[in-house]
Amino acid sequence: RFSDGITPMPDVALSTLDPRWQTQVETARLALERDNPGYAVELCAEVLAHTPGCLPVRQLLRAAQLRLLPVKNRFPARMINAVAAVARRFSGGKNDPVRTMETADRMLARDPASVPALKLLARSATALDFPQTAVFACECVRALAPVDGDNLRALSEACLAAGRHHDAVRAATE
């Protein structure tokens, strides 16, 4: 339990979701296969709003968002994300990892290639004890910014927390 009363939540397996959510995830997967990434994004976002630590859903969401990326004009999204990052930096109050993850998800909905949003997702996943989600977010950052030393350190730590020791050593070596 964190000092602010939040209980850590482990990564959630797809098989443990309520059957209705599992059906919704399968519908999202089919929507993506049928070249309807917008609908897949909507369905996955709804599932993640209820179960933010379900990595397979987050991965499906990321694939759908990236499929939409060439369609979007990213300049307005980058400006909005920059303003949100400044607001977060200067806002007071306690750090709430659940709200931080929600913010990261909103930022990624606007710009899936946002490195700051992915780093925010990784930090909040670490705070919520979602080690596989933290690794996933750091790996997404590495794909976009391969020489980001801070991210490689965070990736190494996330891999250790997830029990992926070989990957942790590889990231630390990089």
CSV table of C-alpha atoms in Angstrom, one decimal:
chain,number,residue,atom,x,y,z
A,1,ARG,CA,0.0,0.0,0.0
A,2,PHE,CA,1.4,3.4,-1.0
A,3,SER,CA,1.5,6.3,1.6
A,4,ASP,CA,-1.3,8.0,-0.2
A,5,GLY,CA,-3.7,5.1,0.3
A,6,ILE,CA,-3.4,3.5,-3.2
A,7,THR,CA,-2.9,-0.2,-3.2
A,8,PRO,CA,-0.5,-1.6,-5.9
A,9,MET,CA,-2.2,-3.6,-8.6
A,10,PRO,CA,-0.4,-6.4,-10.4
A,11,ASP,CA,-0.5,-6.6,-14.2
A,12,VAL,CA,-3.8,-8.2,-15.3
A,13,ALA,CA,-4.0,-11.2,-17.6
A,14,LEU,CA,-6.6,-11.0,-20.4
A,15,SER,CA,-8.0,-14.4,-19.2
A,16,THR,CA,-8.9,-12.9,-15.8
A,17,LEU,CA,-11.1,-10.1,-17.3
A,18,ASP,CA,-14.8,-10.3,-17.0
A,19,PRO,CA,-16.2,-12.3,-20.0
A,20,ARG,CA,-17.9,-9.1,-21.3
A,21,TRP,CA,-14.6,-7.3,-21.4
A,22,GLN,CA,-12.9,-10.3,-23.1
A,23,THR,CA,-15.6,-10.2,-25.8
A,24,GLN,CA,-15.0,-6.5,-26.2
A,25,VAL,CA,-11.2,-7.0,-26.6
A,26,GLU,CA,-11.9,-9.7,-29.2
A,27,THR,CA,-14.2,-7.3,-31.1
A,28,ALA,CA,-11.4,-4.7,-31.0
A,29,ARG,CA,-9.0,-7.2,-32.4
A,30,LEU,CA,-11.4,-8.1,-35.2
A,31,ALA,CA,-12.0,-4.4,-35.9
A,32,LEU,CA,-8.2,-3.8,-36.2
A,33,GLU,CA,-7.9,-6.8,-38.5
A,34,ARG,CA,-10.8,-5.4,-40.7
A,35,ASP,CA,-8.9,-2.1,-41.0
A,36,ASN,CA,-11.1,-0.2,-38.5
A,37,PRO,CA,-8.5,1.0,-36.0
A,38,GLY,CA,-10.7,3.9,-34.8
A,39,TYR,CA,-13.3,1.5,-33.4
A,40,ALA,CA,-10.5,-0.7,-31.9
A,41,VAL,CA,-9.1,2.3,-30.1
A,42,GLU,CA,-12.6,3.2,-28.7
A,43,LEU,CA,-13.1,-0.4,-27.4
A,44,CYS,CA,-9.6,-0.8,-25.9
A,45,ALA,CA,-9.8,2.6,-24.2
A,46,GLU,CA,-13.0,1.6,-22.5
A,47,VAL,CA,-11.6,-1.7,-21.2
A,48,LEU,CA,-8.4,0.1,-20.0
A,49,ALA,CA,-10.5,2.7,-18.2
A,50,HIS,CA,-11.8,-0.2,-16.0
A,51,THR,CA,-8.6,-2.4,-16.0
A,52,PRO,CA,-5.6,-0.2,-16.7
A,53,GLY,CA,-3.1,-2.9,-16.0
A,54,CYS,CA,-4.1,-5.3,-18.7
A,55,LEU,CA,-1.1,-5.3,-21.0
A,56,PRO,CA,-2.6,-7.3,-23.9
A,57,VAL,CA,-5.3,-4.6,-24.2
A,58,ARG,CA,-2.7,-1.8,-24.0
A,59,GLN,CA,-0.7,-3.5,-26.7
A,60,LEU,CA,-3.7,-3.8,-29.0
A,61,LEU,CA,-4.6,-0.2,-28.3
A,62,ARG,CA,-1.1,0.9,-29.2
A,63,ALA,CA,-1.2,-1.1,-32.5
A,64,ALA,CA,-4.5,0.6,-33.4
A,65,GLN,CA,-3.3,4.0,-32.4
A,66,LEU,CA,-0.2,3.6,-34.6
A,67,ARG,CA,-2.3,2.5,-37.5
A,68,LEU,CA,-4.2,5.8,-37.2
A,69,LEU,CA,-1.0,7.8,-36.8
A,70,PRO,CA,-0.4,8.6,-40.6
A,71,VAL,CA,-4.0,9.9,-40.8
A,72,LYS,CA,-3.6,12.4,-37.9
A,73,ASN,CA,-2.1,15.9,-38.1
A,74,ARG,CA,0.3,15.6,-35.1
A,75,PHE,CA,1.2,19.3,-34.7
A,76,PRO,CA,-1.9,20.2,-32.7
A,77,ALA,CA,-1.5,17.1,-30.6
A,78,ARG,CA,2.1,17.9,-29.8
A,79,MET,CA,1.2,21.4,-28.8
A,80,ILE,CA,-1.6,20.2,-26.5
A,81,ASN,CA,0.8,17.5,-25.0
A,82,ALA,CA,3.5,20.2,-24.4
A,83,VAL,CA,1.0,22.4,-22.6
A,84,ALA,CA,-0.2,19.4,-20.5
A,85,ALA,CA,3.4,18.5,-19.6
A,86,VAL,CA,4.1,22.1,-18.4
A,87,ALA,CA,0.9,22.1,-16.4
A,88,ARG,CA,1.8,18.8,-14.8
A,89,ARG,CA,5.3,20.0,-13.9
A,90,PHE,CA,4.0,23.1,-12.1
A,91,SER,CA,0.9,21.7,-10.5
A,92,GLY,CA,0.9,21.1,-6.8
A,93,GLY,CA,-0.6,18.3,-4.8
A,94,LYS,CA,0.2,14.6,-4.3
A,95,ASN,CA,1.3,12.4,-7.1
A,96,ASP,CA,-1.6,10.2,-8.0
A,97,PRO,CA,-0.4,7.4,-10.3
A,98,VAL,CA,-3.9,6.4,-11.4
A,99,ARG,CA,-4.6,9.9,-12.6
A,100,THR,CA,-1.2,10.1,-14.1
A,101,MET,CA,-1.8,7.0,-16.1
A,102,GLU,CA,-5.1,8.4,-17.3
A,103,THR,CA,-3.3,11.6,-18.4
A,104,ALA,CA,-0.7,9.5,-20.2
A,105,ASP,CA,-3.5,7.6,-22.0
A,106,ARG,CA,-5.2,10.8,-23.0
A,107,MET,CA,-1.9,12.2,-24.3
A,108,LEU,CA,-1.2,9.0,-26.3
A,109,ALA,CA,-4.7,9.2,-27.7
A,110,ARG,CA,-3.8,12.6,-29.2
A,111,ASP,CA,-0.3,11.6,-30.2
A,112,PRO,CA,0.8,7.9,-30.1
A,113,ALA,CA,4.4,8.9,-30.9
A,114,SER,CA,4.7,11.2,-27.8
A,115,VAL,CA,7.8,10.2,-25.9
A,116,PRO,CA,6.8,12.3,-22.8
A,117,ALA,CA,3.5,10.5,-22.7
A,118,LEU,CA,5.1,7.1,-22.9
A,119,LYS,CA,7.5,8.0,-20.2
A,120,LEU,CA,4.6,9.2,-18.0
A,121,LEU,CA,2.9,5.9,-18.7
A,122,ALA,CA,6.0,4.0,-17.6
A,123,ARG,CA,6.4,6.0,-14.4
A,124,SER,CA,2.7,5.5,-13.4
A,125,ALA,CA,2.8,1.8,-14.3
A,126,THR,CA,5.9,1.4,-12.1
A,127,ALA,CA,4.1,3.3,-9.2
A,128,LEU,CA,1.1,1.0,-9.6
A,129,ASP,CA,3.2,-2.2,-9.7
A,130,PHE,CA,2.4,-3.0,-13.3
A,131,PRO,CA,6.0,-4.1,-14.2
A,132,GLN,CA,5.1,-5.6,-17.6
A,133,THR,CA,3.3,-2.4,-18.6
A,134,ALA,CA,6.3,-0.3,-17.5
A,135,VAL,CA,8.6,-2.5,-19.7
A,136,PHE,CA,6.2,-2.1,-22.6
A,137,ALA,CA,6.1,1.7,-22.3
A,138,CYS,CA,9.9,1.9,-22.0
A,139,GLU,CA,10.3,-0.3,-25.0
A,140,CYS,CA,8.0,2.0,-27.0
A,141,VAL,CA,10.2,4.9,-26.0
A,142,ARG,CA,13.3,3.0,-27.0
A,143,ALA,CA,11.7,2.4,-30.5
A,144,LEU,CA,11.2,6.2,-30.9
A,145,ALA,CA,14.3,7.5,-29.1
A,146,PRO,CA,16.9,4.7,-29.0
A,147,VAL,CA,19.7,6.7,-27.4
A,148,ASP,CA,17.6,8.1,-24.5
A,149,GLY,CA,19.8,7.2,-21.5
A,150,ASP,CA,17.2,8.0,-18.9
A,151,ASN,CA,14.7,5.7,-20.6
A,152,LEU,CA,17.3,2.9,-20.9
A,153,ARG,CA,17.9,3.1,-17.2
A,154,ALA,CA,14.1,3.0,-16.6
A,155,LEU,CA,13.8,0.1,-19.0
A,156,SER,CA,16.5,-1.8,-17.1
A,157,GLU,CA,14.8,-1.2,-13.8
A,158,ALA,CA,11.4,-2.1,-15.2
A,159,CYS,CA,12.8,-5.4,-16.6
A,160,LEU,CA,14.3,-6.2,-13.2
A,161,ALA,CA,11.0,-5.6,-11.5
A,162,ALA,CA,9.3,-7.8,-14.1
A,163,GLY,CA,11.8,-10.6,-13.5
A,164,ARG,CA,13.3,-10.2,-17.0
A,165,HIS,CA,16.9,-10.2,-15.9
A,166,HIS,CA,18.5,-10.8,-19.3
A,167,ASP,CA,16.6,-7.9,-20.8
A,168,ALA,CA,17.6,-5.7,-17.8
A,169,VAL,CA,21.3,-6.4,-18.4
A,170,ARG,CA,20.9,-5.7,-22.2
A,171,ALA,CA,19.1,-2.4,-21.5
A,172,ALA,CA,21.8,-1.4,-18.9
A,173,THR,CA,24.5,-2.3,-21.4
A,174,GLU,CA,22.9,-0.1,-24.1
